């Protein structure tokens, strides 16, 4: 019996992805051991944070790094850093930034909701989010017109949540930042490539520790040394409410070390997704195939289309039955209204794709 079942909670199979709502990642035993050891000893936290920054920088190619409680906290801390710098008087004022350079400019299609509002994370750091252009169409001129003497930073959101078409590229944002001497912040929370955005010239890049990296609930910021110093300084201000403990920092570093040494898993995930698709295609009124991640990451998922007329089920009904079962199976449901369910193989424990296939078969067999 698992720890959550001992607490009286249902068993969950996560076929949705590394989602915060389902606990992010299931950490590797090495990471869990590191966290356990960290929890049973003491350390000077400021020294640990600085050491973590050096190791984050080595893994990402940044000049320095800063651990955070998560990517959401990373946004708030990054925004606070570009507004207040290391000035303690300003740090202690935030999120009240009246009279300061506080405009954070982003494309309208990037003002996402990721379980909370990105605009709210900006506001927590004292920023005023300025959306440029339209939800499905942004031109460089839209962005350039919003930049003025009150602009503290440009913010680019690299996420499957963001609009993928009609937006300006990160290259354009970085060039605008250089033209106007304004830092560029990249929210790359769930991205797999830890070096790409720093190498492209972004000034601060934010990642989740509990997504692609496979660490505990945590995050980090990497990038320009002076701005990272300002990020750390925010732990005397708004960052205090977002502090991350010694266990999470050590777990993050352990996961980061493993991640940096590991080869890509795209082929393995594709194979698992294909095996599951073959099993599901034996059911009438259902067609399964393998598709690549919509945001271009090296992630492959099983794409399940349900024909309601032939199967007798709507996609939403199948989702409800999967989540109601024992164990409860949670799928990726962004397109359920179109009859499509996605199954992400990355979070699955060994053999759980067989359990998912059996649950689908059980649902089909129990049709009235």
XYZ file of C-alpha atoms in Angstrom:
368
model
C 0.000 0.000 0.000
C 1.382 3.401 -1.008
C 1.829 6.346 1.331
C -1.210 8.149 -0.065
C -3.400 5.087 0.301
C -2.254 4.853 3.939
C -3.686 8.359 4.313
C -6.981 7.121 2.892
C -6.516 8.714 -0.539
C -7.238 7.002 -3.852
C -4.490 5.568 -6.015
C -3.781 7.744 -9.054
C -2.225 6.846 -12.395
C -0.910 10.037 -13.931
C -1.307 9.835 -17.709
C -1.752 13.583 -17.982
C 1.828 14.826 -17.795
C 4.017 16.395 -15.161
C 1.142 18.440 -13.832
C 1.107 20.432 -10.620
C -2.445 19.260 -9.895
C -1.182 15.660 -9.716
C 1.981 16.415 -7.769
C 4.431 17.282 -10.572
C 6.984 14.467 -10.829
C 7.491 11.187 -9.018
C 11.123 11.660 -8.034
C 13.870 9.086 -8.593
C 14.983 7.139 -5.491
C 18.360 8.945 -5.599
C 16.562 12.277 -5.406
C 14.363 11.058 -2.567
C 17.439 9.847 -0.637
C 19.169 13.215 -1.101
C 16.083 15.014 0.174
C 15.879 12.695 3.174
C 19.513 13.315 4.110
C 19.054 17.077 3.715
C 16.007 17.008 5.949
C 17.963 15.324 8.764
C 20.763 17.902 8.970
C 21.412 21.648 9.085
C 22.951 24.120 6.662
C 23.344 27.879 6.339
C 20.527 28.565 3.867
C 22.146 31.602 2.241
C 25.280 29.551 1.561
C 23.184 26.697 0.143
C 21.312 29.093 -2.148
C 24.590 30.541 -3.470
C 26.063 27.073 -4.040
C 22.860 25.990 -5.768
C 23.170 29.025 -8.023
C 26.650 27.959 -9.154
C 25.462 24.422 -9.935
C 22.379 25.757 -11.757
C 24.675 27.979 -13.826
C 26.888 24.995 -14.747
C 23.843 23.026 -15.896
C 22.307 25.850 -17.910
C 25.147 27.972 -19.235
C 23.960 30.966 -17.247
C 26.291 33.264 -15.340
C 24.530 32.423 -12.071
C 21.322 30.849 -10.782
C 18.743 31.110 -8.039
C 16.551 28.284 -6.669
C 12.862 29.040 -6.153
C 9.741 27.367 -4.791
C 8.474 26.843 -8.343
C 8.229 28.494 -11.747
C 5.344 30.721 -10.613
C 7.512 32.035 -7.788
C 10.295 32.426 -10.336
C 8.153 34.819 -12.371
C 7.307 36.963 -9.334
C 10.923 37.022 -8.117
C 12.313 37.820 -11.588
C 9.868 40.692 -11.991
C 10.725 42.022 -8.524
C 14.422 41.769 -9.390
C 14.193 43.891 -12.549
C 12.130 46.507 -10.677
C 13.912 46.754 -7.316
C 17.374 45.371 -8.060
C 19.356 44.974 -4.837
C 18.081 48.188 -3.226
C 16.677 47.032 0.118
C 14.406 50.075 0.393
C 12.703 49.165 -2.872
C 12.720 45.443 -2.136
C 10.797 46.086 1.077
C 8.261 48.274 -0.773
C 7.198 45.661 -3.283
C 4.694 44.782 -4.589
C 4.020 48.541 -4.258
C 6.031 49.844 -7.211
C 4.326 53.229 -7.682
C 6.714 55.642 -9.362
C 9.201 52.922 -10.362
C 9.906 51.417 -13.754
C 7.412 48.573 -13.476
C 5.922 47.775 -16.891
C 6.356 44.153 -17.953
C 5.471 43.804 -21.634
C 4.282 40.489 -23.049
C 2.329 39.323 -26.074
C -1.409 39.052 -25.544
C -1.392 35.378 -26.508
C 1.132 34.770 -23.725
C -1.050 36.059 -20.879
C -1.884 32.485 -19.923
C -3.558 30.737 -17.021
C -1.409 27.784 -15.910
C -3.464 26.912 -12.830
C -3.147 30.542 -11.758
C -2.928 33.757 -13.734
C 0.471 34.691 -15.131
C -0.558 38.333 -14.796
C -1.043 37.752 -11.075
C 2.493 36.379 -10.734
C 3.754 39.551 -12.427
C 1.690 41.670 -10.023
C 3.051 39.803 -6.983
C 6.508 40.953 -8.055
C 5.322 44.539 -8.359
C 4.958 44.500 -12.135
C 2.260 45.982 -14.306
C 1.560 43.466 -17.081
C 1.112 45.187 -20.459
C -0.345 42.952 -23.169
C 0.735 43.851 -26.703
C -1.257 43.050 -29.828
C -4.119 40.576 -30.059
C -4.762 37.091 -28.721
C -3.988 35.488 -32.095
C -1.910 38.154 -33.831
C 1.030 40.204 -32.588
C 3.333 42.247 -34.782
C 6.726 43.614 -33.809
C 5.238 47.098 -34.053
C 2.718 46.220 -31.321
C 5.546 45.363 -28.949
C 7.775 48.251 -29.902
C 4.937 50.743 -29.386
C 4.476 49.611 -25.774
C 8.124 50.070 -24.766
C 8.799 53.357 -22.962
C 10.862 54.752 -20.092
C 8.665 52.900 -17.563
C 9.416 49.489 -19.060
C 11.255 47.169 -16.661
C 11.362 44.040 -18.827
C 9.943 42.063 -21.726
C 8.416 38.686 -20.836
C 8.244 35.744 -23.253
C 6.222 32.651 -22.345
C 7.422 29.379 -23.902
C 4.572 27.036 -23.059
C 1.933 24.755 -24.524
C -0.550 26.997 -22.696
C 0.424 29.966 -24.878
C -0.961 30.720 -28.342
C 1.401 29.002 -30.779
C 0.481 30.883 -33.958
C 0.542 34.561 -34.765
C 3.052 35.454 -32.041
C 6.454 37.102 -32.432
C 9.493 34.901 -31.873
C 11.808 35.026 -28.903
C 14.537 36.214 -31.282
C 12.425 39.293 -32.017
C 11.835 39.911 -28.299
C 15.551 39.631 -27.539
C 16.432 42.052 -30.322
C 13.839 44.516 -29.029
C 15.320 44.174 -25.565
C 18.784 44.932 -26.893
C 17.546 47.864 -28.959
C 15.892 49.456 -25.926
C 18.342 48.181 -23.262
C 15.540 46.309 -21.498
C 16.060 42.822 -19.995
C 14.170 39.850 -21.442
C 12.650 37.271 -19.107
C 11.679 33.838 -20.466
C 9.161 31.626 -18.681
C 10.326 28.171 -19.807
C 8.710 26.291 -16.927
C 8.176 22.886 -18.528
C 10.838 23.092 -21.242
C 13.420 20.331 -21.577
C 16.370 22.249 -23.026
C 18.061 23.992 -20.091
C 20.628 25.846 -22.212
C 18.759 27.058 -25.254
C 17.258 30.310 -23.999
C 20.339 31.583 -22.176
C 22.373 30.812 -25.297
C 19.884 32.798 -27.380
C 20.530 35.871 -25.230
C 17.679 35.913 -22.703
C 18.646 37.732 -19.503
C 16.624 35.609 -17.050
C 15.142 32.171 -17.743
C 12.718 30.436 -15.378
C 12.261 26.661 -15.112
C 10.189 24.336 -12.974
C 12.127 21.755 -11.010
C 9.179 19.384 -10.845
C 8.397 19.144 -14.563
C 10.887 17.988 -17.220
C 13.755 17.751 -14.740
C 11.926 15.269 -12.524
C 12.708 16.984 -9.236
C 10.561 17.876 -6.236
C 8.201 20.850 -6.148
C 10.738 23.588 -6.861
C 12.087 25.810 -9.603
C 15.029 27.979 -10.539
C 16.095 31.078 -12.418
C 19.248 31.242 -14.523
C 20.896 34.041 -16.446
C 22.733 37.331 -16.018
C 24.836 37.548 -12.866
C 23.695 41.012 -11.753
C 20.019 40.134 -12.223
C 20.422 36.788 -10.437
C 22.001 38.657 -7.523
C 18.878 40.822 -7.518
C 16.699 37.692 -7.597
C 18.405 36.344 -4.468
C 17.960 39.724 -2.807
C 14.168 39.378 -3.131
C 14.251 36.752 -0.354
C 14.394 39.779 1.953
C 11.112 40.936 0.407
C 8.308 39.239 -1.518
C 10.472 36.161 -2.012
C 10.256 35.416 1.702
C 6.691 34.221 1.221
C 7.946 31.948 -1.573
C 11.013 30.517 0.129
C 12.067 26.978 -0.663
C 13.456 24.682 2.001
C 16.782 22.856 2.217
C 15.168 19.530 1.249
C 13.675 20.931 -1.962
C 16.902 22.707 -2.938
C 18.992 19.561 -2.445
C 16.374 17.476 -4.265
C 16.405 19.961 -7.139
C 20.212 19.791 -7.376
C 20.154 15.993 -7.308
C 17.522 15.874 -10.067
C 19.411 18.490 -12.066
C 22.622 16.444 -11.893
C 20.809 13.304 -13.065
C 19.012 15.219 -15.819
C 22.209 16.813 -17.139
C 23.877 13.393 -17.423
C 20.934 11.534 -18.953
C 20.289 11.066 -22.658
C 16.985 12.049 -24.222
C 14.004 9.790 -23.662
C 11.942 10.801 -26.717
C 12.352 7.406 -28.402
C 11.358 5.479 -25.278
C 8.260 7.642 -24.780
C 7.285 7.222 -28.428
C 7.592 3.427 -28.159
C 5.384 3.308 -25.065
C 2.835 5.616 -26.692
C 2.770 3.389 -29.801
C 2.254 0.196 -27.775
C -0.667 1.772 -25.961
C -2.158 3.024 -29.248
C -2.036 -0.522 -30.647
C -3.931 -1.843 -27.626
C -6.577 0.884 -27.750
C -7.161 0.527 -31.492
C -8.752 -2.849 -30.791
C -11.775 -1.046 -29.335
C -14.628 0.007 -31.616
C -15.401 3.686 -31.964
C -11.922 4.674 -30.896
C -8.862 5.542 -32.969
C -5.436 6.005 -31.417
C -2.183 7.317 -32.874
C 1.057 8.887 -31.671
C 1.616 12.650 -31.921
C 4.434 14.982 -30.957
C 3.994 17.744 -28.380
C 2.190 20.807 -29.750
C 4.881 23.154 -28.409
C 7.633 21.287 -30.278
C 9.265 19.482 -27.343
C 10.678 15.964 -27.861
C 7.609 14.470 -26.159
C 5.286 11.910 -27.724
C 1.770 11.105 -26.545
C -1.018 8.720 -27.475
C -3.757 10.678 -29.250
C -7.151 9.049 -28.640
C -10.126 10.148 -30.722
C -13.520 8.883 -29.577
C -16.393 8.582 -32.033
C -19.400 9.165 -29.800
C -21.903 7.704 -32.246
C -20.024 4.434 -32.705
C -18.640 4.012 -29.186
C -21.660 5.292 -27.275
C -19.378 7.532 -25.170
C -18.402 11.154 -25.351
C -14.772 11.935 -24.553
C -15.860 13.744 -21.402
C -17.798 10.694 -20.253
C -14.769 8.451 -20.782
C -12.652 10.906 -18.784
C -15.181 10.814 -15.939
C -15.213 7.006 -15.879
C -11.421 6.790 -15.964
C -11.088 9.192 -13.052
C -13.843 7.432 -11.109
C -12.163 4.016 -11.325
C -9.740 2.298 -8.995
C -7.034 3.178 -9.662
C -8.117 6.585 -10.953
C -6.597 7.365 -14.346
C -6.037 11.044 -15.157
C -5.518 11.861 -18.833
C -4.603 15.062 -20.689
C -7.901 16.682 -21.582
C -7.276 20.056 -23.230
C -9.173 18.945 -26.375
C -11.916 16.849 -24.789
C -14.556 19.140 -26.295
C -13.419 17.948 -29.752
C -13.591 14.270 -28.754
C -9.845 13.904 -28.176
C -7.966 12.612 -25.126
C -4.177 12.505 -24.834
C -2.195 10.003 -22.772
C 1.292 11.122 -21.741
C 3.686 8.191 -21.119
C 6.340 10.230 -19.245
C 4.869 10.042 -15.719
C 3.785 6.394 -15.980
C 5.375 3.801 -13.726
C 6.475 0.532 -15.313
C 3.527 -1.398 -16.736
C 0.905 1.278 -16.090
C 0.134 1.650 -19.802
C -1.236 -1.916 -19.577
C -3.453 -0.875 -16.668
C -4.754 2.063 -18.721
C -5.527 -0.181 -21.685
C -7.361 -2.576 -19.345
C -9.390 0.286 -17.863
C -10.476 1.409 -21.353
C -11.437 -2.179 -22.192
C -13.405 -2.466 -18.933
C -15.319 0.719 -19.743
C -16.086 -0.538 -23.271
C -17.126 -3.981 -21.994
C -19.583 -2.413 -19.530
C -21.425 -0.425 -22.190
C -25.181 -0.737 -21.965
